[in-house]
Amino acid sequence: MQRPGYGRVLAIGLCVAAGGVFCGASPTGVRAQQSDPDEPLEVLPLEELVVTATRTETMVRDVPVNVTLVTRAQIRQSPAKNLQDLLQEIPGFGLRLQTRGSVAHPSWQAIGLRGLGGSNTSRTLVLVDGVPLNDPFFGWVRWSQVPLETIERVELVRGGGSMMWGSRGLAGVINIITRSPSETMLSLGLQGGSLETLQADGVAAIHAGRMGLLLSGEYFDSDGYILTREDQRGDIDVPNASRTATFNGKLELEASPAVRLYAQGSYLDQEKLFATGLQPNTTEIGFGRLGATLDAPDGSRFTANAFTHLQGYSNALSSADETRDTERLSLDQFDVPSTALGADLRWERAFGQHGLSAGADYLWVEGEAWEDLVFRDGVATQRRHTGGEQILGGLYLQDEFRPTGRWQLTGGVRVDMWQTYGGFRQIEDLTSGDLRADETFLDRTEWFASHNLGVRFHQTDRLSWRGSFYSGLRVPVANELYKPFRRSGGVVVEANAALDPERMLGAEVGVDYQIGATFLARLTGYWAEIRDAILEATIIGTVDEAQTVDPCGFVPAGGGCQQRDNIGTVRSPGLEAELEFRPRPAWKLSASYALTPAEIADAPGREELVGKRTIRTPVHQAAFRIAHSAPNLLDVSVTGRYLGPRFDEDTNVSRIDDSLVLDLRVARQLTRAVGAYVTVENLFDTEYEIAENRRGLVRVGAPLAVSGGLRVRVAP
């Protein structure tokens, strides 16, 4: 698909609009300012309020677990084009495959924290303003649903903070807080550059009296790049082209001083091409939310939400010959609809030194998949129909107790109910019309209890200590229970309707040290253990000839057979370090590091896996940023990300090499309303691996890409 030269057109426009700043000339007649005069570079204070860790408003300095807060100022300093790219700058944040969000296949966007990830389903719960964003059927996250310009801040809570949010928050919780229409404003952005990339967005907010309305939209279009390593490419390898359009709306109404009402909705339309011409995928998502907050006369606060998540998805996969010069369709998931309905209710009130909160939440999910498979001469011979329904419900109670000014104790309990029913699988022979399989799976209902205990001690105004001990769970999603899938290289992964929920037990200790707005250091040590961990266990590594393999069914030549299973125990001890330093008003330095030696500690019946590293989890991960703001010239930031070696499958045979990638962002405020910027991703054009399958096919990360843009922000 041919596209106009977006990069060349926008580069010329940027050069002219910037008065020559990016073209070697000197600006004239322009008042130079920081990238945002109202948001100077500064060290994040521990007094910042967060809501995710305890599900109530709490200062960072009083939270007993490690919380990373990404502020709006930090978002604007980043070269990231989307939320996925932004979060990859945080060590310990792991995706199934670490690559740019614009080219990532949806299944690559499953996330985990602290080495508790790497599978096709997220072990981390992602929220938008406290409402789940995870795909209800697959568990993935479509990060493009939330454009960067609509985000006020992101709160990332690892480990123990997930207990109050229930299932799917096993490894932690990421809460995306969107901007509130608290003032009338307009923001318009346009950028383009390498890989024929065009991105445009707009945010408009109107605030009048007690009502505020915010509308936003974003359009992204790119030819992408070829994922296959250059020396392995064949005629079928093409760039991962993608197109995404999103629309978001948010309405807030202060009905009275005690009652606030709000409504929120979004729509996403996305098309992507995965590596070859026969592997497109499309996604449509509609999301809606209604909520209210009531402040009662006795000091209680009640919060209620109801939401819905409607999704349509299609995906095709192909098999390639050894030279990668020809391919043939192997799987066509032509219709994968899913629906989720949910609600939550929360009460909170202070009683002297106690802050009590209690609540309930509910989620109903229905999903199914229609797939054509086993192709002969390009025509499918079988059609598979799978699906089922789930209900997740929970009750919780928590107390935040402050016996003295230096001590804070937090304790909570939660009870979860999981019900799965209506699970089925049918396989029709398209040649004869006969049913080759017609299975129904047992309905199941189970109950679980979890806890959270935390302590925070402020030794001095600068130094504080924290610790927590917690448990949690993750219920398998319908995709894991009922729907097989096929990955690159012809590996068939069978579902497993008998999967049990994963259970986690963990603890952490940490110390925070801050000197005003100049210096902040945080160090956290943790230990986590997942029992009944669900992994994709290898049954047969590689078959020389196409054959039927139990339980996977038909496996093509060169492919393999895996099945999701409660493999045993995954253990993840580790260390996290974060440092921010502002030596002078114009300079800000930040660095972070994660040590994550996660491994399989126990695997009954599969002893060969004991001691193996969890897939796609680097033991060492680090990031840094150097930012300088010069009011009379330019704002410059350099970001670096290091990922250590890791393995691409459970037996630790396919190894992904380590990588270091640098990004650059240069910005200048032309007037108070208009700013211009240039970003360079992968500054030194480093070729780095992101995946390697059993057949030795290597996928690589994004090459050097240059883009430039303009941003107009207007507020009365």
XYZ file of C-alpha atoms in Angstrom, residues 41-699:
659
model
C 11.669 19.574 35.368
C 11.720 18.457 39.004
C 12.289 15.438 41.158
C 9.046 13.665 41.963
C 8.128 14.375 45.612
C 7.016 11.482 47.793
C 4.096 13.688 48.856
C 2.395 13.078 45.492
C -1.073 11.523 45.843
C -1.771 8.133 44.229
C -4.951 6.058 44.229
C -3.943 2.641 42.915
C -1.852 1.073 45.668
C -4.590 1.099 48.331
C -7.589 1.948 46.117
C -7.919 5.214 48.070
C -6.039 8.523 47.839
C -2.704 8.036 49.617
C 0.608 9.868 49.458
C 3.484 7.966 47.850
C 5.436 8.423 51.091
C 2.727 6.460 52.989
C 2.359 3.496 50.593
C 4.024 0.267 51.859
C 4.836 -1.062 48.363
C 6.951 0.171 45.459
C 4.992 2.621 43.287
C 6.360 4.205 40.123
C 4.584 7.378 39.031
C 4.920 8.701 35.479
C 3.837 12.340 35.435
C 2.580 14.447 32.566
C 5.875 16.334 32.469
C 7.773 13.043 32.096
C 5.458 11.950 29.293
C 6.235 15.138 27.383
C 9.978 14.594 27.776
C 9.787 11.075 26.350
C 10.316 10.253 22.646
C 7.594 7.577 22.937
C 4.758 7.725 20.418
C 2.376 5.569 22.444
C 1.823 4.297 25.957
C 3.457 0.916 25.372
C 6.718 2.553 24.290
C 6.591 4.893 27.286
C 6.202 2.091 29.843
C 9.051 0.094 28.333
C 11.343 2.770 29.752
C 10.560 1.355 33.242
C 12.773 -1.605 34.251
C 10.742 -4.559 35.452
C 7.944 -3.782 32.987
C 7.851 -6.748 30.622
C 5.911 -7.508 27.475
C 5.631 -10.857 25.775
C 7.953 -9.329 23.167
C 9.752 -6.040 23.800
C 9.199 -4.021 20.659
C 7.597 -0.818 19.454
C 3.872 -0.708 20.046
C 3.125 0.472 16.506
C 4.300 -2.820 14.952
C 3.500 -5.269 17.768
C 1.039 -8.066 17.139
C -1.810 -7.840 19.696
C -0.649 -11.056 21.391
C 2.770 -9.473 21.996
C 1.136 -6.846 24.226
C 0.487 -9.176 27.156
C 2.412 -7.818 30.138
C 3.961 -8.881 33.401
C 6.007 -7.266 36.155
C 8.985 -8.580 38.130
C 9.535 -11.468 35.736
C 5.981 -12.705 36.215
C 4.973 -12.544 32.580
C 6.123 -13.764 29.188
C 2.998 -15.761 28.358
C 0.205 -14.875 25.942
C -1.927 -13.570 28.815
C -1.151 -10.617 31.066
C -0.468 -11.234 34.737
C -0.847 -7.506 35.317
C -4.149 -5.654 35.538
C -4.313 -2.446 33.485
C -6.916 0.161 34.409
C -8.149 3.410 32.901
C -9.384 5.654 35.694
C -9.895 2.559 37.828
C -11.775 0.513 35.195
C -10.185 -2.616 33.580
C -8.649 -2.171 30.134
C -7.402 -5.754 29.605
C -8.944 -7.661 26.721
C -11.774 -9.678 28.376
C -11.203 -12.791 26.217
C -7.428 -12.864 25.630
C -6.088 -10.790 28.534
C -3.935 -8.621 26.237
C -3.825 -4.818 26.365
C -4.398 -2.555 23.376
C -2.278 0.367 24.525
C -3.400 2.512 21.597
C -6.834 2.862 23.224
C -5.345 5.595 25.422
C -3.381 8.243 23.456
C -0.507 9.871 25.355
C -1.954 13.362 25.059
C -5.035 12.324 27.064
C -3.014 10.982 30.024
C -2.513 12.963 33.218
C -0.297 10.374 34.916
C 0.366 6.632 35.138
C 0.619 4.769 38.447
C 2.483 1.464 38.359
C 2.168 -0.744 41.466
C 4.170 -3.946 41.614
C 3.261 -7.065 43.532
C 1.282 -6.498 46.721
C -0.755 -3.556 45.504
C -2.806 -5.894 43.341
C -4.658 -7.675 46.146
C -7.393 -5.061 46.477
C -8.089 -5.260 42.728
C -8.600 -9.028 42.614
C -7.930 -11.438 39.757
C -5.724 -10.530 36.791
C -3.583 -8.274 38.986
C -1.278 -11.082 40.110
C 1.994 -9.304 39.303
C 0.721 -5.774 39.868
C -1.560 -3.018 38.650
C -1.078 -0.182 36.148
C -3.634 2.606 36.466
C -3.813 5.173 33.665
C -5.318 8.407 34.993
C -6.710 10.461 32.128
C -6.982 14.218 32.043
C -9.984 15.872 33.620
C -11.929 18.646 31.832
C -11.244 21.011 34.721
C -10.415 23.894 32.388
C -11.154 24.962 28.826
C -8.237 24.107 26.536
C -7.250 22.866 23.100
C -4.241 20.771 22.099
C -3.440 19.777 18.508
C -0.454 17.729 17.383
C 0.957 16.585 14.055
C 4.107 14.571 13.442
C 5.618 12.414 10.744
C 8.876 10.948 9.619
C 10.721 7.723 8.881
C 8.914 4.547 7.838
C 6.309 6.800 6.178
C 4.771 7.491 9.567
C 2.022 10.021 10.185
C 0.481 10.715 13.579
C -2.131 13.360 14.374
C -4.068 13.980 17.565
C -6.338 16.498 19.187
C -7.699 17.138 22.669
C -10.415 19.697 23.389
C -11.866 20.430 26.811
C -14.688 22.738 27.799
C -15.351 23.658 31.405
C -18.440 25.689 32.173
C -19.830 26.050 35.671
C -20.222 22.596 37.180
C -19.785 20.668 33.925
C -16.720 19.662 31.986
C -16.433 17.871 28.636
C -13.251 16.464 27.100
C -13.055 15.048 23.577
C -9.938 13.556 22.009
C -8.890 11.601 18.962
C -5.737 10.183 17.448
C -4.793 8.794 14.045
C -1.634 6.783 13.401
C -0.451 5.405 10.054
C 2.908 3.788 9.309
C 4.504 1.437 6.790
C 6.523 -0.060 9.656
C 9.666 -2.117 9.162
C 10.533 -5.737 8.272
C 10.640 -7.846 11.428
C 12.765 -10.679 10.018
C 16.528 -10.329 10.387
C 18.049 -9.210 7.087
C 20.088 -12.351 6.358
C 16.974 -14.550 6.782
C 14.523 -12.549 4.685
C 12.707 -13.948 1.687
C 10.174 -12.718 -0.831
C 7.289 -13.022 1.632
C 8.765 -10.686 4.275
C 7.138 -7.266 4.168
C 7.028 -4.317 6.578
C 4.593 -4.438 9.503
C 2.241 -1.739 8.277
C -0.304 -0.459 10.779
C -3.166 2.009 11.005
C -4.971 3.015 14.197
C -7.772 5.477 14.850
C -9.096 6.205 18.341
C -11.738 8.470 19.784
C -12.289 9.227 23.488
C -14.858 11.268 25.377
C -15.223 12.200 29.045
C -18.049 14.106 30.734
C -17.938 15.272 34.358
C -20.801 16.929 36.225
C -20.842 18.316 39.745
C -24.527 17.795 40.517
C -24.036 19.277 43.987
C -21.112 19.912 46.335
C -21.485 16.285 47.519
C -22.344 14.479 44.261
C -20.168 14.109 41.172
C -21.269 12.234 38.053
C -19.167 11.160 35.118
C -19.409 9.289 31.829
C -16.578 8.027 29.675
C -16.314 6.233 26.348
C -13.804 5.268 23.685
C -13.621 3.600 20.286
C -10.622 1.989 18.604
C -10.289 0.837 15.000
C -6.975 -0.851 14.184
C -5.469 -2.712 11.231
C -2.044 -4.347 11.243
C -0.004 -6.548 8.941
C 2.170 -9.074 10.744
C 5.508 -9.809 9.001
C 4.110 -11.266 5.731
C 1.360 -10.447 3.257
C -1.016 -13.211 4.373
C -1.072 -12.305 8.082
C -3.307 -9.279 8.686
C -5.207 -8.636 11.916
C -7.951 -6.149 12.732
C -9.477 -4.953 15.997
C -12.543 -2.886 16.853
C -13.219 -1.991 20.488
C -15.990 0.011 22.088
C -15.683 0.932 25.753
C -18.142 2.772 27.984
C -18.313 3.751 31.647
C -20.794 5.489 33.963
C -19.909 6.460 37.517
C -20.706 8.603 40.513
C -19.096 9.758 43.754
C -21.083 10.741 46.829
C -19.701 12.454 49.946
C -22.070 11.669 52.827
C -22.626 13.984 55.841
C -20.939 11.493 58.202
C -17.642 11.750 56.285
C -18.150 8.603 54.211
C -17.419 8.565 50.494
C -19.219 6.188 48.122
C -17.935 5.508 44.605
C -19.775 3.424 42.000
C -18.886 2.441 38.431
C -20.542 0.421 35.690
C -18.764 -0.351 32.428
C -18.910 -2.378 29.236
C -16.256 -3.637 26.827
C -17.274 -4.767 23.312
C -14.692 -6.155 20.934
C -14.377 -7.636 17.473
C -11.125 -9.235 16.326
C -9.807 -11.132 13.311
C -6.387 -12.593 12.639
C -4.707 -14.753 10.003
C -1.521 -16.820 10.171
C 0.536 -18.517 7.467
C 3.274 -21.119 7.088
C 6.452 -20.297 5.163
C 8.798 -22.573 3.237
C 12.458 -22.839 4.297
C 13.597 -20.076 1.922
C 10.735 -17.774 2.971
C 9.922 -17.191 -0.685
C 6.424 -18.661 -0.541
C 3.758 -18.887 2.150
C 0.390 -20.522 2.542
C -2.512 -19.683 4.813
C -2.642 -21.966 7.862
C -5.217 -20.342 10.178
C -7.921 -17.754 9.624
C -9.561 -16.429 12.798
C -12.200 -14.581 10.841
C -14.503 -13.670 13.734
C -13.534 -13.440 17.428
C -16.154 -11.333 19.260
C -16.170 -10.795 23.024
C -18.236 -8.836 25.523
C -17.618 -7.780 29.125
C -19.954 -6.115 31.616
C -18.700 -4.982 35.003
C -19.460 -2.894 38.055
C -17.813 -1.909 41.322
C -18.884 -0.164 44.514
C -16.511 1.311 47.124
C -17.023 2.894 50.556
C -14.358 4.715 52.548
C -14.338 6.681 55.787
C -11.868 7.917 58.374
C -12.366 6.915 62.024
C -9.761 8.736 64.118
C -6.429 7.098 63.302
C -8.071 4.537 61.017
C -8.978 4.867 57.361
C -11.420 2.111 56.484
C -12.475 1.107 52.981
C -14.626 -1.725 51.694
C -16.041 -2.663 48.364
C -17.293 -5.175 45.855
C -16.639 -5.718 42.160
C -18.188 -7.880 39.444
C -17.182 -8.856 35.898
C -19.034 -11.002 33.361
C -17.208 -12.072 30.190
C -18.474 -13.881 27.093
C -16.269 -14.726 24.136
C -16.063 -17.052 21.179
C -13.851 -17.694 18.159
C -14.680 -18.822 14.625
C -11.601 -20.157 12.825
C -10.856 -21.868 9.523
C -7.906 -24.269 9.542
C -6.150 -27.158 7.737
C -5.912 -25.550 4.303
C -5.428 -27.482 1.068
C -4.678 -25.503 -2.094
C -5.642 -22.345 -0.246
C -9.056 -23.660 0.804
C -9.938 -24.460 4.422
C -11.112 -28.019 5.131
C -12.096 -27.520 8.793
C -13.902 -24.868 10.824
C -13.482 -24.595 14.590
C -15.894 -22.815 16.913
C -14.895 -22.345 20.571
C -16.070 -20.180 23.445
C -17.445 -19.854 26.937
C -18.471 -17.481 29.703
C -16.935 -16.365 33.002
C -18.010 -14.491 36.109
C -15.502 -12.887 38.470
C -16.699 -11.329 41.712
C -15.001 -10.079 44.848
C -15.468 -8.476 48.268
C -12.715 -6.661 50.168
C -12.043 -4.773 53.399
C -8.982 -2.662 54.219
C -7.738 -0.560 57.123
C -5.014 2.104 57.004
C -3.936 2.736 60.594
C -1.669 5.593 61.728
C -0.793 4.966 65.409
C 1.791 7.800 65.375
C 3.093 10.366 62.935
C 5.996 8.094 61.987
C 4.194 4.769 61.589
C 1.533 3.628 59.149
C 0.103 0.109 59.056
C -2.073 -1.272 56.252
C -4.036 -4.517 56.275
C -6.667 -5.976 54.011
C -8.507 -9.147 53.117
C -10.345 -10.102 49.957
C -12.599 -12.985 48.922
C -12.966 -13.811 45.210
C -15.454 -16.010 43.393
C -14.687 -17.488 39.979
C -17.265 -19.196 37.802
C -16.745 -20.527 34.294
C -19.550 -22.130 32.327
C -20.860 -22.843 28.845
C -17.435 -23.825 27.529
C -17.505 -25.674 24.204
C -15.501 -26.659 21.125
C -16.869 -27.778 17.773
C -14.913 -28.743 14.663
C -16.790 -29.058 11.377
C -15.502 -30.834 8.278
C -16.181 -28.246 5.575
C -15.956 -30.867 2.841
C -18.625 -33.209 4.192
C -20.430 -30.935 6.650
C -19.950 -33.476 9.456
C -18.857 -32.577 12.988
C -15.399 -33.987 13.666
C -15.610 -32.870 17.320
C -18.366 -31.607 19.585
C -17.113 -31.065 23.136
C -18.616 -29.335 26.150
C -16.541 -28.584 29.232
C -17.501 -28.859 32.874
C -18.840 -25.765 34.623
C -16.734 -24.720 37.608
C -17.238 -22.452 40.614
C -14.431 -21.751 43.084
C -13.736 -19.356 45.968
C -10.407 -17.847 47.022
C -9.164 -15.637 49.847
C -6.159 -13.305 49.739
C -4.526 -10.799 52.079
C -2.242 -7.795 52.248
C -0.199 -6.543 55.223
C 2.039 -3.483 54.988
C 4.049 -1.142 57.175
C 5.718 2.235 56.609
C 8.104 3.902 59.063
C 9.335 7.476 58.627
C 12.682 7.500 60.420
C 13.339 11.123 59.481
C 11.851 13.676 57.107
C 14.232 12.348 54.452
C 14.433 8.636 55.211
C 11.585 6.097 55.347
C 11.300 2.292 55.370
C 8.531 0.095 54.007
C 7.580 -3.544 53.892
C 4.654 -5.727 52.866
C 3.497 -9.338 52.769
C 0.731 -10.321 50.387
C -1.055 -12.968 48.368
C -3.086 -12.886 45.180
C -4.489 -14.901 42.311
C -5.099 -14.887 38.569
C -7.984 -16.757 37.005
C -7.264 -18.180 33.519
C -9.040 -16.301 30.734
C -11.373 -18.006 28.278
C -8.667 -18.000 25.600
C -6.432 -20.170 27.799
C -9.260 -22.518 28.737
C -10.888 -23.144 25.377
C -9.090 -21.768 22.306
C -5.936 -23.303 20.787
C -3.707 -21.052 18.718
C -0.744 -21.249 16.375
C 2.363 -19.122 16.664
C 5.158 -18.252 14.256
C 7.141 -21.294 13.125
C 4.143 -23.614 13.054
C 4.013 -24.297 16.797
C 0.493 -25.303 17.841
C -0.477 -24.351 21.412
C -3.398 -26.367 22.788
C -5.875 -24.914 25.294
C -6.693 -26.620 28.598
C -10.181 -26.415 30.135
C -8.874 -28.031 33.353
C -6.560 -25.152 34.252
C -6.577 -24.015 37.873
C -6.106 -20.371 38.882
C -2.572 -19.197 39.642
C -1.844 -18.347 43.275
C 0.872 -15.943 44.365
C 2.600 -15.324 47.680
C 5.101 -12.501 48.011
C 6.920 -10.042 50.233
C 9.042 -6.946 49.787
C 11.090 -4.466 51.778
C 12.277 -1.072 50.662
C 13.825 2.235 51.609
C 13.219 5.750 50.245
C 15.557 8.711 50.674
C 14.762 12.213 49.427
C 16.417 15.609 49.716
C 13.822 18.208 48.770
C 13.440 18.659 45.007
C 17.075 17.729 44.356
C 17.544 14.036 45.022
C 15.407 10.899 45.347
C 16.611 7.301 45.731
C 14.450 4.203 46.136
C 15.605 0.625 46.695
C 13.286 -2.392 46.876
C 14.017 -6.065 47.428
C 11.251 -8.579 46.797
C 10.415 -12.258 46.668
C 7.412 -13.690 44.824
C 6.263 -17.219 44.115
C 3.476 -18.294 41.757
C 2.005 -21.700 42.422
C 0.127 -23.573 39.692
C 1.774 -21.202 37.217
C 0.184 -21.406 33.765
C 2.836 -21.784 31.085
C 2.978 -23.093 27.535
C 4.644 -26.462 28.168
C 6.401 -28.191 25.273
C 5.000 -31.629 24.326
C 7.034 -32.101 21.138
C 9.749 -29.650 20.116
C 9.866 -30.095 16.316
C 8.300 -32.562 13.882
C 10.053 -33.379 10.607
C 6.842 -34.160 8.752
C 3.277 -32.927 9.083
C 1.393 -35.199 11.460
C -1.310 -35.438 14.097
C 0.043 -35.010 17.632
C -1.943 -35.496 20.824
C -3.289 -33.134 22.202
C -2.524 -30.524 19.521
C -4.066 -32.217 16.507
C -2.558 -31.368 13.119
C 1.023 -30.012 13.341
C 2.768 -28.844 10.126
C 6.269 -29.954 9.161
C 8.872 -28.032 11.161
C 6.277 -27.104 13.770
C 5.817 -28.259 17.335
C 3.231 -28.960 20.003
C 2.725 -27.121 23.282
C -0.136 -27.033 25.784
C -1.085 -24.530 28.448
C -0.689 -26.222 31.796
C -0.309 -25.548 35.517
C 3.366 -26.320 35.231
C 4.276 -25.960 38.907
C 5.994 -23.084 40.724
C 7.632 -19.938 39.317
C 9.878 -18.106 41.769
C 11.005 -14.511 41.280
C 13.341 -12.901 43.807
C 14.713 -9.568 42.763
C 15.890 -6.033 43.326
C 14.653 -2.674 42.006
C 16.564 0.602 42.222
C 15.439 4.066 41.137
C 17.395 7.298 41.256
C 16.486 10.884 40.311
C 18.882 13.800 40.650
C 18.590 17.462 39.769
C 22.074 18.988 40.214
C 21.020 22.328 38.716
C 17.611 23.817 37.829
C 18.040 23.048 34.124
C 19.293 19.477 34.533
C 17.515 16.293 35.514
C 19.130 12.863 35.618
C 17.240 9.634 36.294
C 18.245 5.983 36.260
C 16.619 2.708 37.246
C 17.634 -0.929 37.384
C 15.846 -4.246 37.862
C 17.464 -7.551 38.825
C 14.996 -10.316 37.959
C 16.410 -13.882 38.144
C 12.960 -15.479 37.813
C 12.953 -19.232 37.211
C 10.838 -22.371 37.336
C 11.377 -23.743 40.836
C 9.171 -26.805 40.630
C 7.585 -28.711 37.715
C 6.097 -32.105 38.647
C 6.397 -34.502 35.723
C 8.641 -32.078 33.807
C 11.819 -32.100 35.839
C 13.811 -30.913 32.817
C 12.253 -27.457 33.293
C 13.370 -26.979 36.900
C 15.942 -24.194 37.096
C 15.020 -22.806 33.661
C 14.514 -19.051 33.343
C 11.005 -17.800 32.761
C 10.564 -16.999 29.102
C 11.427 -13.547 27.761
C 12.537 -12.254 31.164
C 15.998 -10.638 31.271
C 17.901 -11.039 34.541
C 19.260 -7.505 34.128
C 17.257 -4.538 32.879
C 18.124 -0.845 33.140
C 17.090 2.562 31.850
C 18.315 6.138 32.148
C 17.337 9.622 31.035
C 19.361 12.814 30.850
C 17.222 15.907 30.326
C 18.267 19.535 29.953
C 15.940 22.492 29.639
C 17.391 25.684 28.192
C 14.690 28.390 28.125
C 16.576 30.435 25.528
C 17.383 27.575 23.170
C 16.240 23.932 23.299
C 14.940 21.224 25.572
C 16.931 18.028 25.044
C 16.499 14.564 26.530
C 18.362 11.315 25.893
C 16.783 8.033 26.973
C 18.542 4.672 27.094
C 17.110 1.164 27.628
C 19.131 -1.979 28.309
C 17.695 -5.501 28.199
C 19.857 -8.452 29.187
C 19.840 -11.860 27.462
C 16.656 -13.909 27.769
C 15.045 -17.046 26.379
C 12.155 -17.313 23.942
C 10.661 -20.624 25.122
C 10.366 -22.831 28.192
C 13.328 -25.156 27.521
C 15.761 -22.180 27.283
C 17.148 -23.253 23.916
C 16.265 -20.189 21.842
C 18.302 -17.315 23.288
C 17.669 -13.619 22.636
C 20.821 -11.490 22.878
C 21.081 -8.398 25.069
C 20.592 -4.910 23.653
C 21.131 -1.229 24.413
C 19.022 1.310 22.532
C 19.199 5.103 22.802
C 16.495 7.615 21.862
C 16.775 11.401 21.518
C 14.187 14.156 21.792
C 14.797 17.822 20.995
C 12.049 20.405 21.506
C 11.609 24.161 21.330
C 8.722 26.370 22.353
C 8.240 28.783 19.452
C 5.535 30.838 21.121
C 3.597 30.311 24.301
C 1.079 28.270 22.316
C 3.201 26.548 19.658
C 6.024 24.079 20.150
C 8.124 22.011 17.749
C 10.096 18.850 18.363
C 12.215 16.176 16.709
C 12.657 12.617 17.979
C 15.226 10.040 16.956
C 14.433 6.467 17.949
C 17.277 3.940 18.040
C 19.811 6.742 17.659
C 22.717 4.515 16.512
C 20.583 2.208 14.345
C 21.351 -0.800 16.545
C 20.107 -4.148 15.261
C 18.741 -6.003 18.262
C 16.801 -9.222 18.675
C 13.302 -9.399 20.134
C 12.454 -13.055 19.405
C 13.889 -16.310 18.079
C 11.724 -19.344 17.422
C 12.717 -23.023 17.507
C 13.586 -22.992 13.818
C 16.093 -20.195 14.372
C 14.012 -17.430 12.790
C 15.042 -14.156 14.423
C 12.788 -11.121 14.778
